[in-house]
Short mmCIF file of C-alpha atoms and ligand atoms in Angstrom, two decimals:
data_model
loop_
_atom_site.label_atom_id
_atom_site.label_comp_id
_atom_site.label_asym_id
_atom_site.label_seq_id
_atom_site.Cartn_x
_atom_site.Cartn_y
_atom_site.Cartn_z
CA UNK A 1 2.04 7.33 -21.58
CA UNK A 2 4.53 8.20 -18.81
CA UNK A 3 7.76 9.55 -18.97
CA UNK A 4 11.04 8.43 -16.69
CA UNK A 5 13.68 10.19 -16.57
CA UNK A 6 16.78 8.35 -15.77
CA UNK A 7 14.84 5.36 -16.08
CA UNK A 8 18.13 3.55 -16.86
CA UNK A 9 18.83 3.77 -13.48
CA UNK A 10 19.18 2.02 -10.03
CA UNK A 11 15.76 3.01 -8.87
CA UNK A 12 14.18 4.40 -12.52
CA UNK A 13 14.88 1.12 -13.92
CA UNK A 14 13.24 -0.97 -10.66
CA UNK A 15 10.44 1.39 -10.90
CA UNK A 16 9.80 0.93 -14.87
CA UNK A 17 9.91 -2.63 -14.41
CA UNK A 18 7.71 -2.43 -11.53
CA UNK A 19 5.14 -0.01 -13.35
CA UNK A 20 4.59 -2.24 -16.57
CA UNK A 21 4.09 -5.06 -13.58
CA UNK A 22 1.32 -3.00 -12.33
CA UNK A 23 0.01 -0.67 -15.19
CA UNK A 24 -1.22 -1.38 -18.79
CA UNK A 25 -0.09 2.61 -19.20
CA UNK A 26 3.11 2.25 -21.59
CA UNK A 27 6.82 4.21 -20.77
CA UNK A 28 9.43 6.29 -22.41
CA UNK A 29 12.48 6.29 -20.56
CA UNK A 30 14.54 9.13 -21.07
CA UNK A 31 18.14 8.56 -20.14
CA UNK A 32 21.73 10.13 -20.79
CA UNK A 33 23.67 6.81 -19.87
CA UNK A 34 26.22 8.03 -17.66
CA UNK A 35 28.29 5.51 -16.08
CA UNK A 36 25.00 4.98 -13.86
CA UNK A 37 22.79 4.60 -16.84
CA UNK A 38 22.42 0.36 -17.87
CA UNK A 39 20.08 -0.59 -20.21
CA UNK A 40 20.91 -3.69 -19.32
CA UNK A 41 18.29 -3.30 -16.21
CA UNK A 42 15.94 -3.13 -18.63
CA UNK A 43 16.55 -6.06 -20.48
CA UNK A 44 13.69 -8.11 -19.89
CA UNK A 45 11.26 -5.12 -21.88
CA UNK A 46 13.30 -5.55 -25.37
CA UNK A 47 9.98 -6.82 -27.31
CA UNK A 48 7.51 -5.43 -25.00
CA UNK A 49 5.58 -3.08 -26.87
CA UNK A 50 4.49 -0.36 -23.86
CA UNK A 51 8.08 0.78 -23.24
CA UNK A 52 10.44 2.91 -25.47
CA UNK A 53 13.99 3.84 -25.03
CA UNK A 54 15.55 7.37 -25.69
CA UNK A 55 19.24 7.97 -25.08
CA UNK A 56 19.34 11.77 -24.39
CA UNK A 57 19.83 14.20 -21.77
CA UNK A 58 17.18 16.21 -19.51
CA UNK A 59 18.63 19.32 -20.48
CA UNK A 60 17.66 19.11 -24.26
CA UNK A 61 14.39 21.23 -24.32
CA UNK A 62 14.08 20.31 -27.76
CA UNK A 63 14.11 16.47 -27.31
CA UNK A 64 12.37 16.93 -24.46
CA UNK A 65 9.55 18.95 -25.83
CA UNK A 66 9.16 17.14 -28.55
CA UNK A 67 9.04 14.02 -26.59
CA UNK A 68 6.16 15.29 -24.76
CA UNK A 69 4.23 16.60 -27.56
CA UNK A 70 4.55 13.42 -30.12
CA UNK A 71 3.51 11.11 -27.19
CA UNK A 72 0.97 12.74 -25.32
CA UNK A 73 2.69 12.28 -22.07
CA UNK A 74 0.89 12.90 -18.98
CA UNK A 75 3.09 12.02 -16.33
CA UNK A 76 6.90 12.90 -15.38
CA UNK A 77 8.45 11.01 -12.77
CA UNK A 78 11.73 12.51 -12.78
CA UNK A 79 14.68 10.31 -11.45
CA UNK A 80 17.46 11.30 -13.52
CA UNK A 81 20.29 13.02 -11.55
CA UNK A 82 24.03 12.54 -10.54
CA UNK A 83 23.44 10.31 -7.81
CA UNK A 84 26.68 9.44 -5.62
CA UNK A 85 28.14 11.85 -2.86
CA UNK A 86 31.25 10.42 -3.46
CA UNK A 87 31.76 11.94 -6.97
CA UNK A 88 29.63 14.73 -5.89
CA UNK A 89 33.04 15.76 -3.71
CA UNK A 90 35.51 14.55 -6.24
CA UNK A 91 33.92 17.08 -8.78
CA UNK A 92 30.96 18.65 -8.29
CA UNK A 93 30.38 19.99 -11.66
CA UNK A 94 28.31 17.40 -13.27
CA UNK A 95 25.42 17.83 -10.12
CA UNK A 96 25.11 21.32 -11.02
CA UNK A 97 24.53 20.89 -14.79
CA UNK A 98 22.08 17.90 -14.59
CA UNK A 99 20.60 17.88 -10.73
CA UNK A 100 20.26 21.73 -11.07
CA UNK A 101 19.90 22.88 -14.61
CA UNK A 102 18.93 19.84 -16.20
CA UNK A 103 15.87 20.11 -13.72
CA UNK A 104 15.11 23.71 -14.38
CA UNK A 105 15.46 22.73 -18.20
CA UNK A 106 13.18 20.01 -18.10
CA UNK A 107 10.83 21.99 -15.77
CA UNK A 108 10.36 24.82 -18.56
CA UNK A 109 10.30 21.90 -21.22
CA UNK A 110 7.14 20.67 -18.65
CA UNK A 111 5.63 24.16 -18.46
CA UNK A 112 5.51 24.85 -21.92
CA UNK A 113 3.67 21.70 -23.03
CA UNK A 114 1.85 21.53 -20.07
CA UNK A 115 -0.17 25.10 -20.97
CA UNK A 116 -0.57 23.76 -24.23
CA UNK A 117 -2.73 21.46 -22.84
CA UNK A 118 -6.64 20.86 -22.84
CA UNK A 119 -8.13 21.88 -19.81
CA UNK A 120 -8.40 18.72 -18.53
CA UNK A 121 -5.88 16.81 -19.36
CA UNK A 122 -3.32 19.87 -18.06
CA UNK A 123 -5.30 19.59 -15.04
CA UNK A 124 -4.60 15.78 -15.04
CA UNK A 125 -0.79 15.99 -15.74
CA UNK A 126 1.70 15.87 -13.11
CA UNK A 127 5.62 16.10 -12.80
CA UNK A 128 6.93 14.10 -9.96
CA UNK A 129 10.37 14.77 -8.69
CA UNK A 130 12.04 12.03 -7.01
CA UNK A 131 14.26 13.44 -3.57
CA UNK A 132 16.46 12.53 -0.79
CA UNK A 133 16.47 13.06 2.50
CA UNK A 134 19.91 13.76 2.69
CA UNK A 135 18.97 17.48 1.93
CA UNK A 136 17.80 18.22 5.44
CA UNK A 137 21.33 17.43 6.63
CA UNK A 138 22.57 14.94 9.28
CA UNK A 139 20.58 13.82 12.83
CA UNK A 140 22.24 13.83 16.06
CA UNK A 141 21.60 10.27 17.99
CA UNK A 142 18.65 11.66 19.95
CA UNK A 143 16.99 14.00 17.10
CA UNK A 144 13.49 12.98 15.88
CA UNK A 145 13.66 11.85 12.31
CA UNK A 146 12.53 14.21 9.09
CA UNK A 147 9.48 15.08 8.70
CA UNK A 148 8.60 17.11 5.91
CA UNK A 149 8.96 20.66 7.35
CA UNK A 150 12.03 19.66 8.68
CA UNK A 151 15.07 22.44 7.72
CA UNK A 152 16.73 22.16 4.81
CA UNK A 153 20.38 21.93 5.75
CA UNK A 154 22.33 20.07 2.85
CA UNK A 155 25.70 19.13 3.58
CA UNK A 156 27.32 17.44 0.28
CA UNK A 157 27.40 19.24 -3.26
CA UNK A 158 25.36 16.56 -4.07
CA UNK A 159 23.04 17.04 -1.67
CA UNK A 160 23.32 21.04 -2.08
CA UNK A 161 22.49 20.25 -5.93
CA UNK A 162 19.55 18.04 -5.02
CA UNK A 163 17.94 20.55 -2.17
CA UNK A 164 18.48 23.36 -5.20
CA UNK A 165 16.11 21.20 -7.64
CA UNK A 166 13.54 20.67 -4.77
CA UNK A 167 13.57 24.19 -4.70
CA UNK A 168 13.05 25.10 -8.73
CA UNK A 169 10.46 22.38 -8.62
CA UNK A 170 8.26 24.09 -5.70
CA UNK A 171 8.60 27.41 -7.17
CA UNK A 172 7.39 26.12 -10.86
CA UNK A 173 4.42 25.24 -8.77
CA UNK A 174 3.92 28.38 -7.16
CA UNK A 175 4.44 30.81 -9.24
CA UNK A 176 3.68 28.91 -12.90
CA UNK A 177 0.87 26.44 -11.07
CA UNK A 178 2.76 23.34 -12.57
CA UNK A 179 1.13 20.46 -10.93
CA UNK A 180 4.10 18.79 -9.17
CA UNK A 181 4.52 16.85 -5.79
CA UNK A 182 8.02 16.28 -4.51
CA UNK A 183 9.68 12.67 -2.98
CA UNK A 184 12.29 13.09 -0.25
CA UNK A 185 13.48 9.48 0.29
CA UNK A 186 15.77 7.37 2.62
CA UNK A 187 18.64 5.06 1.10
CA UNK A 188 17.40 2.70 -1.28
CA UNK A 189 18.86 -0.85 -1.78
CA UNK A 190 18.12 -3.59 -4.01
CA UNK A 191 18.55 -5.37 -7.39
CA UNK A 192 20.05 -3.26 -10.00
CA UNK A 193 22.05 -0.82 -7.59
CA UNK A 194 25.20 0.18 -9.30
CA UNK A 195 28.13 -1.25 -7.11
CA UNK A 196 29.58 2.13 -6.17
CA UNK A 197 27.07 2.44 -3.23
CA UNK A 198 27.94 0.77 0.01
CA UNK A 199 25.26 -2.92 -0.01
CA UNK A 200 26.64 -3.84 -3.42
CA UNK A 201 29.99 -2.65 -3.16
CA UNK A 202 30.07 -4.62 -0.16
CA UNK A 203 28.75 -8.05 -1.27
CA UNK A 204 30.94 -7.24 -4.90
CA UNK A 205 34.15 -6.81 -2.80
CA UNK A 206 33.31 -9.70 -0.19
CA UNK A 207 33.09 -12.25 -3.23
CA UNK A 208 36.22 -10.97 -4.66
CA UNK A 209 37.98 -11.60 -1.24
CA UNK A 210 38.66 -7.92 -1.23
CA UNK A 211 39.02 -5.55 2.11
CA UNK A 212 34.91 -3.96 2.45
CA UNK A 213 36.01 -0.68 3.22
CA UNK A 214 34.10 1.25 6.45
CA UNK A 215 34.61 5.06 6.24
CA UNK A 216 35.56 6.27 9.59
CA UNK A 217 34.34 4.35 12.74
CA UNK A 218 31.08 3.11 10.14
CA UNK A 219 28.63 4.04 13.07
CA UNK A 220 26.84 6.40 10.86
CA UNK A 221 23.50 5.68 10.06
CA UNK A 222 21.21 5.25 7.58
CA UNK A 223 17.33 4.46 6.99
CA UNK A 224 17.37 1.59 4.18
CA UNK A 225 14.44 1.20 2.17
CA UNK A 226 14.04 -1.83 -0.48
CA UNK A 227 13.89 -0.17 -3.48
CA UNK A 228 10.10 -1.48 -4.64
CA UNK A 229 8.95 -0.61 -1.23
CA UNK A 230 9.81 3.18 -2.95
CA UNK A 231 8.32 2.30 -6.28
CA UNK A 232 5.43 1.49 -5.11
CA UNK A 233 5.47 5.00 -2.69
CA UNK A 234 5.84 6.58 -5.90
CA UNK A 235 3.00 4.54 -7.82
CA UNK A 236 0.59 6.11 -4.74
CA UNK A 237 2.26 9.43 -4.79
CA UNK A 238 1.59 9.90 -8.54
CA UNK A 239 -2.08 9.05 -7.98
CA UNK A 240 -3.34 10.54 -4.95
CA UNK A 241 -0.68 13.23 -3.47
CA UNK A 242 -1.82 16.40 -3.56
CA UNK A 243 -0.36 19.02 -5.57
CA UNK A 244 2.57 21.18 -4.39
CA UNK A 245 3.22 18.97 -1.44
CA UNK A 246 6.03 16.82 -0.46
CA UNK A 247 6.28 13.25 0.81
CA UNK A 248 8.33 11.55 2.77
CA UNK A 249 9.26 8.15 2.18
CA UNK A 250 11.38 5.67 4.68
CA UNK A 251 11.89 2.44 5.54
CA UNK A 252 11.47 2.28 9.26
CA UNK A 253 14.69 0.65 9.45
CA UNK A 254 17.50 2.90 11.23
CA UNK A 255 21.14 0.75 10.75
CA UNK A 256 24.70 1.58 11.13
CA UNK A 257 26.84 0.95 8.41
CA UNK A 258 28.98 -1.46 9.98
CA UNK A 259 26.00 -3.90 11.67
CA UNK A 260 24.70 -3.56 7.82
CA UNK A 261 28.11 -4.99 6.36
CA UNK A 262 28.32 -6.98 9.30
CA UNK A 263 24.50 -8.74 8.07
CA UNK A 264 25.58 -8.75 4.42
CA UNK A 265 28.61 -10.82 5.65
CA UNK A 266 26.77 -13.08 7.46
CA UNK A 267 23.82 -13.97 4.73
CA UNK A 268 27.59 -14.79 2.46
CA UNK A 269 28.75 -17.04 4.84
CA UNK A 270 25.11 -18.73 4.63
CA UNK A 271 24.13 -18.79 1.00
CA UNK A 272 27.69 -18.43 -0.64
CA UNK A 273 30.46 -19.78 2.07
CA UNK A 274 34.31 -19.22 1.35
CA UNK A 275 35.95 -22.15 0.26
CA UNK A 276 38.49 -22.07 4.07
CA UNK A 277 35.19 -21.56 5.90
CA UNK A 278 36.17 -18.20 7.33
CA UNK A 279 33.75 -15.50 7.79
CA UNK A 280 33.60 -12.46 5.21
CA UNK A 281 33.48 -10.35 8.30
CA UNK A 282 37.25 -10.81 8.55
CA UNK A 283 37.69 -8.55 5.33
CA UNK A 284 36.19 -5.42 6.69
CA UNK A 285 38.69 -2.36 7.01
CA UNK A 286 38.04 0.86 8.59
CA UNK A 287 39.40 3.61 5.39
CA UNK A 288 39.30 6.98 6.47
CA UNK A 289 36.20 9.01 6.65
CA UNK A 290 34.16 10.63 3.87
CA UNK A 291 34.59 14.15 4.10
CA UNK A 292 31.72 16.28 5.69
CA UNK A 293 30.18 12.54 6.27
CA UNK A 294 26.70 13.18 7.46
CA UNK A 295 26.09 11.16 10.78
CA UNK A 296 22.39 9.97 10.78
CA UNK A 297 19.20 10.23 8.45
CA UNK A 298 16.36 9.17 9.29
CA UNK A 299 12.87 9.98 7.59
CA UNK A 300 9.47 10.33 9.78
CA UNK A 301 7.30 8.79 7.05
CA UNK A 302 4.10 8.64 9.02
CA UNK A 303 2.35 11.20 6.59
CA UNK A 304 2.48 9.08 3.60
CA UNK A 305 1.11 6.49 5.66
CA UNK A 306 -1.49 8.94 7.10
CA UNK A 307 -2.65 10.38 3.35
CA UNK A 308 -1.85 7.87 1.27
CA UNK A 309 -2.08 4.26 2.87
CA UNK A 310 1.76 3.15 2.26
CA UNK A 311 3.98 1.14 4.32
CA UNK A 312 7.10 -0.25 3.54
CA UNK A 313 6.79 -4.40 3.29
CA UNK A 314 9.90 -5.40 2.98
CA UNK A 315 11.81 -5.81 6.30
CA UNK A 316 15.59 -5.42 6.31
CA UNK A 317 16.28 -8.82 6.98
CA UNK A 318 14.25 -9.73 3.92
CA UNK A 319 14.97 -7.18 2.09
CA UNK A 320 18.67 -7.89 2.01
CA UNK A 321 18.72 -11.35 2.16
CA UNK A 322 16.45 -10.76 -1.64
CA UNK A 323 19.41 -8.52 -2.53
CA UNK A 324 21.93 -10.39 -1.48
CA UNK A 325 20.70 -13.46 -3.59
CA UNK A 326 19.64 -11.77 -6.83
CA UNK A 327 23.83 -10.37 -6.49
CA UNK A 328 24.61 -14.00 -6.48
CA UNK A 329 22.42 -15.08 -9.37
CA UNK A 330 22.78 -12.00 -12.01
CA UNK A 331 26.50 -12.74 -12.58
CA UNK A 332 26.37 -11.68 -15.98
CA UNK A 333 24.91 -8.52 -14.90
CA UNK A 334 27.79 -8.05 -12.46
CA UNK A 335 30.16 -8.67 -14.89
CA UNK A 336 28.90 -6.37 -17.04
CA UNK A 337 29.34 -3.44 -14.88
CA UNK A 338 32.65 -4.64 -13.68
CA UNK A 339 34.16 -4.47 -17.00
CA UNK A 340 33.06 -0.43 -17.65
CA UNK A 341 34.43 2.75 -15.49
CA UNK A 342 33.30 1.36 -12.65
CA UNK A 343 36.90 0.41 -12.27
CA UNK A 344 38.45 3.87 -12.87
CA UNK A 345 36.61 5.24 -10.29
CA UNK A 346 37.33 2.49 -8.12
CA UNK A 347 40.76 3.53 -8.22
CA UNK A 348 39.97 6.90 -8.02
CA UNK A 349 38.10 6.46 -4.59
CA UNK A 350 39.75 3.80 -2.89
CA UNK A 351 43.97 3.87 -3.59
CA UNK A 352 44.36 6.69 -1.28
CA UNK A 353 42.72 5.67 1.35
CA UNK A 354 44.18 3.05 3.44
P1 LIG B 1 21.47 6.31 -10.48
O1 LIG B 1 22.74 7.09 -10.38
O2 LIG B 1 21.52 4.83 -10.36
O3 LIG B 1 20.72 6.64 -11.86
C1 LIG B 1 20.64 7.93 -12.38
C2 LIG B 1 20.25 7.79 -13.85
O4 LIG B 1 20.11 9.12 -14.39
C3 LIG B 1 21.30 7.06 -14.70
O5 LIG B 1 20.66 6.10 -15.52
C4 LIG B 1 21.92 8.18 -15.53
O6 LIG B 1 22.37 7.74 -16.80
C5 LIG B 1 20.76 9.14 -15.66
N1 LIG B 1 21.18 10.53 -15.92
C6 LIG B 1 22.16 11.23 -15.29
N2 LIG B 1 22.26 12.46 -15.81
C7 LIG B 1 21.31 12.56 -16.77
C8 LIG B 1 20.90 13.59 -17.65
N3 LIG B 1 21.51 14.79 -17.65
N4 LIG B 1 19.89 13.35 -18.51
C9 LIG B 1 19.27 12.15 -18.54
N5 LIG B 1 19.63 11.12 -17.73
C10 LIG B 1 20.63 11.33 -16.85
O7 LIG B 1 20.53 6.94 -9.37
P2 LIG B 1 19.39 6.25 -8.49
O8 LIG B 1 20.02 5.67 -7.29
O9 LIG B 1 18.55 5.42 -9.37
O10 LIG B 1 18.59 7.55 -8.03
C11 LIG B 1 17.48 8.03 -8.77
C12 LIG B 1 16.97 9.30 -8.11
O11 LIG B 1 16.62 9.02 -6.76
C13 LIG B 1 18.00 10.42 -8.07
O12 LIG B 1 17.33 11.63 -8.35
C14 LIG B 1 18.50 10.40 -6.64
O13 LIG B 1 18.90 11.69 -6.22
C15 LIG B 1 17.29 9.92 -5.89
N6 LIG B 1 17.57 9.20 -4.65
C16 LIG B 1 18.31 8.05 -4.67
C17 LIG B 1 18.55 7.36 -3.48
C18 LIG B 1 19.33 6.08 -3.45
O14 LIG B 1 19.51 5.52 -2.35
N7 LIG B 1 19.77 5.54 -4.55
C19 LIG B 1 18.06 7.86 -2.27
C20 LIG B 1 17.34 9.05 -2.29
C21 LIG B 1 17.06 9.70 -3.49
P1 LIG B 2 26.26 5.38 0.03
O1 LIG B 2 25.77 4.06 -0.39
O2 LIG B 2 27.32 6.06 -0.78
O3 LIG B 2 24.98 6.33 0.22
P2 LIG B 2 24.88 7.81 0.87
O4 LIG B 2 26.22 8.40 1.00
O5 LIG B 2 24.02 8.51 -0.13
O6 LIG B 2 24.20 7.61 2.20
O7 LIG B 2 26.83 5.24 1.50
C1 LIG B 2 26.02 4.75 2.54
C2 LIG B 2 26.83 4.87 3.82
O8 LIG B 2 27.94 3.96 3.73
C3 LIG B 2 27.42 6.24 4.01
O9 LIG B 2 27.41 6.54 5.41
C4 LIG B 2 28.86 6.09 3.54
C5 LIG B 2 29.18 4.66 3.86
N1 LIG B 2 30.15 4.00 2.96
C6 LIG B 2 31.25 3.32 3.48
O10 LIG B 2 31.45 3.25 4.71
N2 LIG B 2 32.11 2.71 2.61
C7 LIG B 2 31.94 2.77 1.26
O11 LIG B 2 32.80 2.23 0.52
C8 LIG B 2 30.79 3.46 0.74
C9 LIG B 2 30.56 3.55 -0.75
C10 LIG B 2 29.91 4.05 1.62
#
């Protein structure tokens, strides 16, 4: 048995579904439900017997310990963490108690069972702990992308709180020889993605006939990667990386932000066309900037490809065009999520910005 953290999320969620697809090994996700958190994602494993739910948070040693010890766990794959830069500058508090403590919590909770262990099976167990590239800070144009060795240079508190736990994680493996290996990935998209990030906030808004809103000039740039492209990185991580080191995981696909809103608009105006036959590119509006907005990532990910045999498959025309369409087909999902916070912190974001 495995055990996700923030499996009730955008990518935990894709990945659990993904797993059970793949595995006959059964799941406990472990999530807080945080405005991120939908169970809903996970609503096509109700009756399946492999996969258990557990509302709780990372930072209860005792839940966690005991979750470890009454089923025999022998895998972490740790995705739970406050996700959104955005928030991360609106109040930073929340990063620091989960992204950082939570993950030192959990990481003792780990240790502890983990030297409990049988000699084999503690040599068999592994905590994963899923990254971002976003803490080695922001490209110029001409820079090479991250490799692994690349500086760490976080710019956000999010990405501060995130380059903190990649830290604790490393040194539970050096100094307490917890077997971990570390993710550093590029911007995911895909089914499930809470609208708050910029490809379904975009087609959410578009649909509504509201402005998409482009912070600053929208040439920064991003390296998308379709979101089972990375659960599938993670399914060959978990099985073959070697211990204490740290993979990188991209999706070959450099974009601006506005030529991606610009492609999102244009797969609308195919598959879902406004009733006046106007484009949905005539609702973009530049807002102003993000603060501290990190230019360009970019992630080298020629070493997974070199150790482990991955490549992304998706391209970004496909990729989107599948995201695009399961948006249009999962209104109940949308409409779900529409009717919760979401809409607070809409406010929040967007009212002062013009
Ligand atoms: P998400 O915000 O969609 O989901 C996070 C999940 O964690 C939610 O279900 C939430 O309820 C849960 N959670 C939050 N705090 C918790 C706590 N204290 N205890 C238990 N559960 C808690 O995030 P995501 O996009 O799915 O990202 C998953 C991981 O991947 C994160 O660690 C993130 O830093 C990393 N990552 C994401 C991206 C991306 O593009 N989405 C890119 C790089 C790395
Ligand atoms: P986001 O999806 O928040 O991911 P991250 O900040 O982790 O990269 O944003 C992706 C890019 O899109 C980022 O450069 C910020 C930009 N963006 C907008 O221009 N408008 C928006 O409304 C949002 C949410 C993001």
């Amino acid at each position: 048995m495995i055990l996700v953290t923030g499996g009730a999320g955008f990518i935990g969620s894709n990945f659990i579904l993904d797993w059970l697809s793949h595995a006959d090994t059964s799941v406990i996700a472990l999530d807080k439900l945080t405005y991120a958190g939908n169970l809903g994602n996970l609503a096509a494993l109700t009756s399946d017997p492999r996969f258990t739910f557990v509302q709780g948070d990372i930072g209860d040693t005792g839940l966690v310990s005991q979750l470890l010890s009454t089923h025999q766990i022998h895998a972490v794959v740790h995705f739970a963490a406050e996700s959104h830069v955005d928030r991360s500058i609106h109040g930073a508090e929340d990063f620091i108690q989960t992204n950082i403590l939570g993950t030192f919590r959990l990481l003792e909770a780990c240790r502890a069972y983990w030297a409990g262990l049988p000699k084999a099976e503690a040599a068999a167990f592994r905590f994963l702990h899923v990254s971002t590239d976003e803490v080695f800070g922001s490209l110029s144009a001409e820079a090479a992308p991250f490799t692994e060795t690349h500086l760490y240079e976080p710019n956000s508190p999010y990405s501060a709180s995130k380059a903190a736990s990649d830290h604790l994680v490393r040194a539970w493996h050096h100094t307490y020889g917890l077997p971990v290996v570390t993710t550093n990935c590029s911007n995911n998209y895909g089914p499930y993605q809470f609208p708050e990030k910029l490809i379904p906030l975009v087609i959410l808004k578009a649909l509504a006939g509201d402005p998409l809103p482009i912070y600053g000039d929208g040439q920064q740039i991003r390296d998308w990667l379709f979101v089972t492209d990375h659960c599938a990185a993670i399914r060959e991580v978990l099985a073959r990386g070697t211990l204490g080191e740290t993979y990188n995981i991209g999706g070959w696909n450099e974009q601006a932000n506005l030529s991606v809103v610009h492609a999102i608009c244009e797969l609308l105006d195919r598959l879902s066309p406004r009733a006046n036959g106007a484009s949905y590119a005539h609702q973009i509006t530049h807002v102003a900037d993000r603060p501290g907005h990190d230019r360009r990532y970019a992630i080298d990910a020629r070493k997974i490809e070199r150790e482990l045999g991955w490549r992304p498959s998706e391209t970004f025309e496909t990729g989107l065009e599948k995201t695009v369409q399961w948006y249009l087909q999962n209104a109940d999902w949308v409409q779900n999520v529409q009717s919760g916070t979401y809409r607070d912190w809409v406010r929040q974001n967007y009212t002062e910005r013009s």
